[in-house]
Coordinates of C-alpha atoms in Angstrom, one line a residue:
M1324 CA 32.7 125.6 86.0
D1325 CA 35.7 124.3 84.1
K1326 CA 35.0 123.6 80.5
L1327 CA 37.0 121.7 78.0
K1328 CA 38.4 124.3 75.6
E1329 CA 36.1 127.2 76.4
S1330 CA 36.9 129.0 73.2
V1331 CA 35.5 126.3 71.0
E1332 CA 32.6 127.4 69.0
S1333 CA 32.7 124.8 66.2
I1334 CA 34.9 121.9 65.3
P1335 CA 35.2 121.5 61.5
L1336 CA 36.1 118.3 59.8
P1337 CA 39.8 117.9 58.9
Q1338 CA 40.6 119.6 55.6
D1339 CA 42.7 116.7 54.4
L1340 CA 40.2 114.1 55.5
H1341 CA 39.7 112.8 51.9
K1342 CA 43.4 112.1 51.5
R1343 CA 43.8 110.5 54.9
A1344 CA 40.8 108.3 54.8
K1345 CA 41.1 107.5 51.1
M1346 CA 44.7 106.3 51.5
G1347 CA 43.7 104.1 54.4
V1348 CA 41.0 102.4 52.4
S1349 CA 43.0 101.9 49.2
Q1350 CA 45.7 100.2 51.2
V1351 CA 43.2 98.2 53.2
K1352 CA 44.8 98.9 56.5
K1353 CA 44.2 100.7 59.8
K1354 CA 46.0 103.9 60.6
R1355 CA 49.7 103.2 60.2
K1356 CA 51.4 105.8 62.4
R1357 CA 55.0 104.8 62.6
T1358 CA 55.7 103.5 66.1
W1359 CA 59.2 104.0 67.3
L1360 CA 61.2 102.6 70.2
I1361 CA 61.5 104.7 73.3
P1362 CA 62.6 103.2 76.7
S1363 CA 59.4 102.8 78.6
V1364 CA 59.0 104.8 81.7
A1365 CA 58.4 102.7 84.8
T1366 CA 54.7 102.1 84.3
V1367 CA 52.9 100.1 86.9
F1368 CA 49.5 98.6 86.4
L1369 CA 47.4 100.3 89.0
A1370 CA 43.9 99.5 88.0
S1371 CA 41.9 98.3 85.1
S1372 CA 38.1 98.4 85.3
I1373 CA 35.2 99.1 83.1
T1374 CA 32.5 101.3 84.5
V1375 CA 29.3 101.8 82.5
G1376 CA 26.3 103.9 83.4
A1377 CA 27.9 106.8 85.2
A1378 CA 26.5 110.3 84.5
M1379 CA 28.3 112.0 81.6
N1380 CA 30.7 114.6 82.8
D1381 CA 29.1 118.0 82.6
N1382 CA 32.2 119.5 81.0
V1383 CA 32.1 117.0 78.2
K1384 CA 28.4 117.7 77.7
N1385 CA 29.1 121.4 77.5
L1386 CA 31.8 121.0 74.9
L1387 CA 29.6 118.7 72.8
W1388 CA 26.8 121.2 72.8
Q1389 CA 29.3 124.0 71.9
I1390 CA 30.4 121.9 68.9
S1391 CA 26.8 121.5 67.7
P1392 CA 23.6 121.2 69.7
E1393 CA 22.2 119.2 66.8
I1394 CA 25.1 116.7 66.8
A1395 CA 25.0 116.5 70.6
A1396 CA 21.3 115.6 70.5
L1397 CA 22.1 112.7 68.1
L1398 CA 24.9 111.2 70.1
Q1399 CA 24.3 107.9 71.8
P1400 CA 25.7 108.0 75.4
I1401 CA 28.3 105.3 76.0
E1402 CA 29.9 106.3 79.3
S1403 CA 32.4 103.4 79.5
T1404 CA 35.6 104.1 81.5
V1405 CA 38.9 102.2 81.8
E1406 CA 41.8 103.3 83.8
Y1407 CA 45.5 102.3 83.3
D1408 CA 48.5 103.7 85.1
G1409 CA 46.6 106.7 86.4
I1410 CA 45.2 107.7 83.0
K1411 CA 41.4 107.4 82.4
M1412 CA 39.9 106.8 79.0
E1413 CA 36.1 107.3 78.7
I1414 CA 34.1 106.4 75.7
V1415 CA 31.7 109.3 76.1
S1416 CA 29.3 109.1 73.2
A1417 CA 29.0 108.0 69.6
M1418 CA 26.8 107.7 66.5
Q1419 CA 26.9 105.7 63.3
D1420 CA 25.1 105.2 60.0
E1421 CA 25.6 102.5 57.4
D1422 CA 29.0 103.8 56.3
M1423 CA 30.8 105.4 59.3
A1424 CA 30.9 105.7 63.0
V1425 CA 32.0 108.8 65.1
V1426 CA 33.2 108.2 68.6
Y1427 CA 34.0 110.8 71.2
V1428 CA 36.6 109.9 73.8
T1429 CA 38.2 111.7 76.8
L1430 CA 41.6 111.0 78.2
Q1431 CA 42.5 112.3 81.7
D1432 CA 45.7 112.1 83.6
V1433 CA 44.7 111.9 87.3
E1434 CA 48.3 111.4 88.6
G1435 CA 50.7 113.4 86.5
N1436 CA 51.2 115.7 83.5
R1437 CA 51.4 113.3 80.6
I1438 CA 48.4 114.8 78.8
D1439 CA 48.4 118.3 77.3
E1440 CA 47.0 120.4 74.5
T1441 CA 49.4 118.7 72.0
L1442 CA 48.1 115.2 72.7
D1443 CA 48.4 112.9 69.7
I1444 CA 46.9 109.4 69.8
Y1445 CA 49.8 107.3 68.3
D1446 CA 49.0 103.6 68.2
Y1447 CA 45.3 102.6 68.3
S1448 CA 42.9 100.2 66.7
I1449 CA 39.1 100.0 66.0
S1450 CA 37.5 96.7 65.4
K1451 CA 35.1 97.9 62.8
G1452 CA 36.0 99.7 59.7
R1453 CA 38.5 99.9 56.8
S1454 CA 39.9 103.4 57.4
F1455 CA 40.2 105.6 60.4
T1456 CA 41.1 109.1 61.6
V1457 CA 41.6 110.5 65.1
E1458 CA 41.8 114.1 66.2
R1459 CA 42.2 115.9 69.6
I1460 CA 39.4 118.5 69.5
G1461 CA 39.5 119.9 73.0
Y1462 CA 41.6 120.2 76.1
D1463 CA 41.0 121.4 79.7
A1464 CA 44.3 122.2 81.5
T1465 CA 42.6 122.3 84.9
T1466 CA 41.5 118.8 84.8
K1467 CA 44.2 117.6 82.4
T1468 CA 41.5 116.2 80.2
A1469 CA 41.6 115.9 76.4
L1470 CA 38.6 115.3 74.2
V1471 CA 39.3 113.1 71.1
R1472 CA 37.2 112.3 68.1
F1473 CA 37.6 109.0 66.3
M1474 CA 36.0 108.3 62.9
S1475 CA 35.7 104.8 61.4
F1476 CA 34.7 104.5 57.8
N1477 CA 33.1 101.6 55.8
G1478 CA 32.6 99.4 58.8
S1479 CA 29.6 100.2 60.8
S1480 CA 27.9 97.3 62.5
T1481 CA 25.4 96.4 65.1
D1482 CA 28.0 94.1 66.6
N1483 CA 30.3 95.3 69.4
F1484 CA 32.9 98.0 68.7
K1485 CA 36.2 97.6 70.3
L1486 CA 38.5 100.7 70.7
K1487 CA 42.0 100.2 71.9
I1488 CA 44.7 102.8 72.6
R1489 CA 48.2 101.5 73.0
S1490 CA 50.2 104.6 73.1
F1491 CA 50.1 108.4 72.7
L1492 CA 52.4 111.4 72.6
S1493 CA 52.4 114.8 74.2
D1494 CA 54.7 117.9 74.7
K1495 CA 54.9 118.0 70.9
S1496 CA 56.5 120.4 68.5
V1497 CA 56.9 120.5 64.7
L1498 CA 59.9 121.2 62.5
E1499 CA 58.6 122.5 59.1
D1500 CA 60.1 122.0 55.7
V1501 CA 63.2 120.1 56.7
T1502 CA 65.3 119.7 53.5
F1503 CA 67.4 116.7 52.6
P1504 CA 70.6 117.4 50.5
L1505 CA 70.3 115.1 47.5
D1506 CA 69.6 115.4 43.8
L1507 CA 66.5 113.3 42.9
Q1508 CA 67.5 113.4 39.2
D1509 CA 70.5 111.2 40.1
V1510 CA 68.3 108.4 41.6
K1511 CA 68.7 105.1 39.9
E1512 CA 66.4 102.2 39.0
Q1513 CA 66.4 99.4 41.6
Q1514 CA 64.7 96.1 42.2
T1515 CA 62.4 95.8 45.2
E1516 CA 61.9 92.9 47.7
F1517 CA 58.9 91.4 49.2
L1518 CA 57.9 92.6 52.7
P1519 CA 56.7 89.4 54.5
D1520 CA 53.3 89.3 56.2
G1521 CA 53.3 90.3 59.8
T1522 CA 56.2 92.7 59.5
I1523 CA 54.2 95.9 58.9
R1524 CA 53.6 97.9 62.1
G1525 CA 50.4 99.5 63.1
G1526 CA 47.4 97.6 61.9
A1527 CA 46.0 94.8 59.8
S1528 CA 48.2 93.6 56.8
P1529 CA 47.2 94.9 53.4
E1530 CA 45.4 92.5 51.0
E1531 CA 48.0 93.1 48.3
D1532 CA 51.6 92.2 48.6
V1533 CA 54.0 94.9 49.7
Y1534 CA 57.4 95.5 48.2
V1535 CA 60.2 97.8 49.5
L1536 CA 63.8 98.5 48.6
P1537 CA 66.5 96.4 50.0
A1538 CA 68.4 98.1 52.9
G1539 CA 71.9 99.3 52.9
K1540 CA 72.4 99.7 49.2
L1541 CA 72.5 103.5 49.1
N1542 CA 75.6 104.9 47.4
I1543 CA 75.1 108.3 48.9
Q1544 CA 74.8 109.1 52.5
P1545 CA 72.8 112.3 53.1
Q1546 CA 72.7 113.1 56.8
L1547 CA 69.1 113.7 57.8
Y1548 CA 67.7 115.4 60.9
D1549 CA 69.1 114.4 64.2
G1550 CA 70.5 111.1 63.2
I1551 CA 67.7 109.9 60.9
R1552 CA 69.4 107.9 58.1
M1553 CA 68.3 107.3 54.6
T1554 CA 69.1 103.7 53.9
N1555 CA 68.0 103.6 50.3
I1556 CA 66.3 105.6 47.6
G1557 CA 65.4 104.2 44.2
L1558 CA 63.0 104.1 41.2
H1559 CA 60.9 101.1 40.3
N1560 CA 57.9 101.0 37.9
D1561 CA 57.5 104.8 37.8
K1562 CA 57.5 105.0 41.6
L1563 CA 60.1 106.7 43.8
Y1564 CA 60.9 104.7 47.0
V1565 CA 62.4 106.5 49.9
Q1566 CA 63.6 104.4 52.8
I1567 CA 64.3 105.9 56.2
E1568 CA 65.9 104.4 59.3
W1569 CA 64.7 106.1 62.5
P1570 CA 67.0 106.1 65.5
A1571 CA 65.9 104.7 68.8
N1572 CA 65.8 106.4 72.1
N1573 CA 65.1 110.0 71.0
A1574 CA 62.0 112.2 71.0
I1575 CA 61.2 112.0 67.3
E1576 CA 57.6 110.8 66.5
H1577 CA 57.5 110.7 62.8
G1578 CA 57.9 112.7 59.6
Q1579 CA 55.5 113.5 56.8
F1580 CA 57.7 113.2 53.7
Y1581 CA 57.0 114.9 50.4
L1582 CA 58.5 116.1 47.2
V1583 CA 58.4 119.9 46.5
N1584 CA 59.4 122.1 43.5
Q1585 CA 60.4 125.8 43.5
A1586 CA 56.8 126.9 43.1
G1587 CA 55.9 125.2 46.3
Q1588 CA 53.9 122.4 44.7
K1589 CA 54.0 119.2 46.8
I1590 CA 53.7 115.6 45.9
H1591 CA 52.7 113.3 48.8
P1592 CA 53.3 109.5 49.1
I1593 CA 50.7 107.2 47.6
E1594 CA 51.7 104.6 50.2
S1595 CA 53.7 104.5 53.4
Y1596 CA 54.7 101.6 55.4
S1597 CA 56.4 101.2 58.8
Y1598 CA 58.3 98.0 59.5
G1599 CA 61.5 96.7 61.0
R1600 CA 64.8 95.1 60.2
D1601 CA 67.1 93.0 62.4
E1602 CA 70.9 93.4 62.7
Q1603 CA 71.3 91.3 59.6
G1604 CA 68.8 93.5 57.6
A1605 CA 66.0 90.9 57.5
P1606 CA 62.5 92.3 57.7
I1607 CA 60.8 91.9 61.1
Y1608 CA 57.8 93.3 63.0
A1609 CA 59.3 96.4 64.5
Y1610 CA 59.3 100.2 64.0
N1611 CA 62.8 101.3 62.9
Y1612 CA 62.2 101.6 59.1
E1613 CA 59.8 103.5 57.0
E1614 CA 59.1 103.2 53.3
N1615 CA 57.5 106.2 51.5
I1616 CA 56.4 105.5 47.9
F1617 CA 55.7 108.3 45.4
D1618 CA 54.0 108.1 42.0
V1619 CA 56.4 110.0 39.7
K1620 CA 55.3 108.7 36.3
D1621 CA 54.7 112.1 34.8
I1622 CA 57.1 114.0 37.1
D1623 CA 60.5 115.6 36.2
L1624 CA 62.5 114.8 39.3
A1625 CA 65.1 117.4 38.4
E1626 CA 62.5 120.0 39.4
Y1627 CA 61.8 118.5 42.8
G1628 CA 63.6 118.1 46.2
L1629 CA 62.8 115.9 49.2
Q1630 CA 61.5 117.6 52.3
A1631 CA 59.6 116.6 55.4
K1632 CA 57.6 117.9 58.3
I1633 CA 59.1 116.3 61.4
Y1634 CA 57.2 116.0 64.7
T1635 CA 59.0 115.8 68.0
A1636 CA 57.5 114.8 71.2
G1637 CA 58.8 115.1 74.8
Q1638 CA 56.7 112.3 76.1
Y1639 CA 55.7 108.9 74.7
V1640 CA 53.4 106.9 76.9
E1641 CA 52.5 103.3 76.4
G1642 CA 49.5 101.5 78.0
D1643 CA 46.5 99.4 77.5
W1644 CA 43.3 101.3 77.3
E1645 CA 40.5 99.2 75.8
A1646 CA 36.7 99.4 75.8
T1647 CA 33.9 97.5 74.1
F1648 CA 30.6 99.0 73.3
K1649 CA 27.5 98.8 71.0
L1650 CA 26.1 101.4 68.7
K1651 CA 22.7 101.8 67.2
E1652 CA 22.6 102.5 63.5
M1653 CA 20.8 105.7 62.4
S1654 CA 18.4 105.1 59.6
G1655 CA 18.5 107.0 56.3
Q1656 CA 16.7 107.3 53.0
S1657 CA 17.8 106.5 49.4
V1658 CA 16.9 107.5 45.9
P1659 CA 18.1 106.2 42.5
F1660 CA 21.0 108.2 41.0
A1661 CA 22.3 107.1 37.6
K1662 CA 25.4 109.0 36.3
N1663 CA 28.6 108.1 34.5
F1664 CA 31.8 109.5 36.1
G1665 CA 34.1 107.9 33.7
D1666 CA 35.9 105.2 35.6
W1667 CA 32.9 104.5 37.7
K1668 CA 29.1 104.8 37.5
A1669 CA 26.8 106.0 40.3
K1670 CA 23.5 104.2 40.8
E1671 CA 22.1 105.3 44.2
L1672 CA 22.2 108.1 46.8
K1673 CA 21.7 107.6 50.5
I1674 CA 21.1 110.4 53.0
S1675 CA 21.7 110.0 56.8
P1676 CA 22.2 112.7 59.5
L1677 CA 26.0 112.2 59.0
G1678 CA 26.0 112.9 55.3
L1679 CA 25.4 111.9 51.7
T1680 CA 26.7 108.7 50.3
V1681 CA 27.0 108.1 46.5
I1682 CA 27.0 104.4 45.7
G1683 CA 28.2 102.9 42.4
E1684 CA 30.4 100.5 40.6
G1685 CA 33.9 100.8 39.1
D1686 CA 37.1 102.4 40.4
A1687 CA 36.8 105.8 42.1
T1688 CA 40.4 105.9 43.5
E1689 CA 41.3 109.0 41.5
T1690 CA 38.1 110.9 42.3
E1691 CA 39.1 114.2 43.8
E1692 CA 36.4 116.6 42.9
L1693 CA 32.9 115.8 44.1
T1694 CA 30.6 118.4 45.7
A1695 CA 27.0 118.4 46.7
T1696 CA 24.4 121.1 47.5
I1697 CA 21.5 120.1 49.7
V1698 CA 18.4 122.2 48.9
N1699 CA 15.9 122.1 51.7
K1700 CA 12.1 122.5 51.4
D1701 CA 12.4 125.9 53.1
G1702 CA 14.7 127.2 50.4
S1703 CA 17.9 127.0 52.5
H1704 CA 21.1 125.5 51.0
K1705 CA 23.9 123.4 52.5
E1706 CA 27.2 122.7 50.8
L1707 CA 29.0 119.4 51.3
T1708 CA 32.6 119.2 50.3
S1709 CA 34.3 116.9 52.9
L1710 CA 34.8 113.7 50.8
V1711 CA 35.7 110.3 51.9
S1712 CA 35.9 107.5 49.2
F1713 CA 35.8 103.8 49.5
T1714 CA 36.6 101.4 46.6
D1715 CA 36.4 97.8 47.5
E1716 CA 36.8 95.5 44.6
N1717 CA 34.2 96.9 42.1
Q1718 CA 32.0 98.7 44.6
V1719 CA 32.3 102.4 45.1
K1720 CA 31.1 104.5 48.0
L1721 CA 31.7 108.2 48.1
K1722 CA 30.6 110.0 51.3
L1723 CA 30.2 113.7 51.5
M1724 CA 30.0 114.6 55.2
S1725 CA 28.2 117.4 56.9
E1726 CA 29.4 119.4 59.8
E1727 CA 25.8 119.8 60.9
P1728 CA 23.3 116.9 60.9
L1729 CA 21.2 116.4 57.7
K1730 CA 17.5 115.9 58.0
P1731 CA 16.2 113.8 55.2
E1732 CA 12.6 114.7 55.8
Q1733 CA 13.4 118.4 55.1
I1734 CA 15.4 117.9 51.8
K1735 CA 13.8 118.9 48.5
S1736 CA 16.6 118.1 46.1
I1737 CA 20.3 117.4 45.9
I1738 CA 22.7 118.9 43.3
I1739 CA 25.8 116.8 42.7
N1740 CA 28.5 118.4 40.4
G1741 CA 25.7 120.4 38.8
F1742 CA 23.3 117.4 38.3
K1743 CA 20.0 117.8 40.2
V1744 CA 18.2 114.9 41.9
D1745 CA 14.8 115.3 43.4
F1746 CA 14.6 113.7 46.8

């Protein structure tokens, strides 16, 4: 029997989950992968139908049980399938608590070779939540089927979920540590300009106004990789703005820009926006510009250079895969937890099978170090280190997730940063 990714024994949570989800929440936007223009292949709408209630594919069952029998047992079967242009998307199963939802999806190419082991979901949206991540966690070359895990944070609901995929990439490769020939110490102060609502690509608009550098005012012209052009770079209010124009009609997906010193220490952007400009330079809703913004308040730029990891893709596929489904909310338990963390104060702990949520008031946007140890009644211990933080106005939620389901009825105590709480 063919199995999705037979070698899979466990699928860990992403190591940079805290950074990815935290940035998404603080910017109040959905995942903003930069969408770039590629001439669409001749796609023909062949069929679009939703089928609910079919038996879950045995191969998917096998993989979910390989990931974790405990997690597989908690998953709510969804089994909703939509097909577009010979590619099937199935919402296989999902689960959610008060703070997050986890959705497992398969994509299968029944007509060609557009899905492979490098599949990357490019442009997508989820109707519930304030921050999102997506990962391909399995692939079966025989059936050309990929298993993908979506996670939606701070937006669980008993209302319908809507998951939509607009495009994906495959046949991918990565160029590491591409260096750009410029001296950051020579970068000058500049004024920024307002980026109008509706011009930012890839999701809902941020609640706060967005400002970027004006285009075309760069007095140096460093040639970047394969025609990528830097259109401006400047300092404003202790932030470094790096503006990139991406060429159309090539196989470049996007780049992850960062500052790096000789010791290899990296500084990543605190914000990144994809948008467009017309021929006259006016901002529009498009995908040919990207603004990366770095906090350099306490940084000596003379010690740093600009580099990027650049992703290329041989195939870019657009489509319309959309499914709506409902999720039941798993119940949890809570206990009081009063502790002052400086900029914010905790007041409550909540435990669900998906993890531990610390609830409080204040501003936890700079919280990086928070760990918890679950002490069970049988004496066993479980460490929780995968942190996702939500700061919405004055409310704080910090969720420490578990790779294996937690069982509240078996917990004796919880130790958070050395502070013990009886449960």
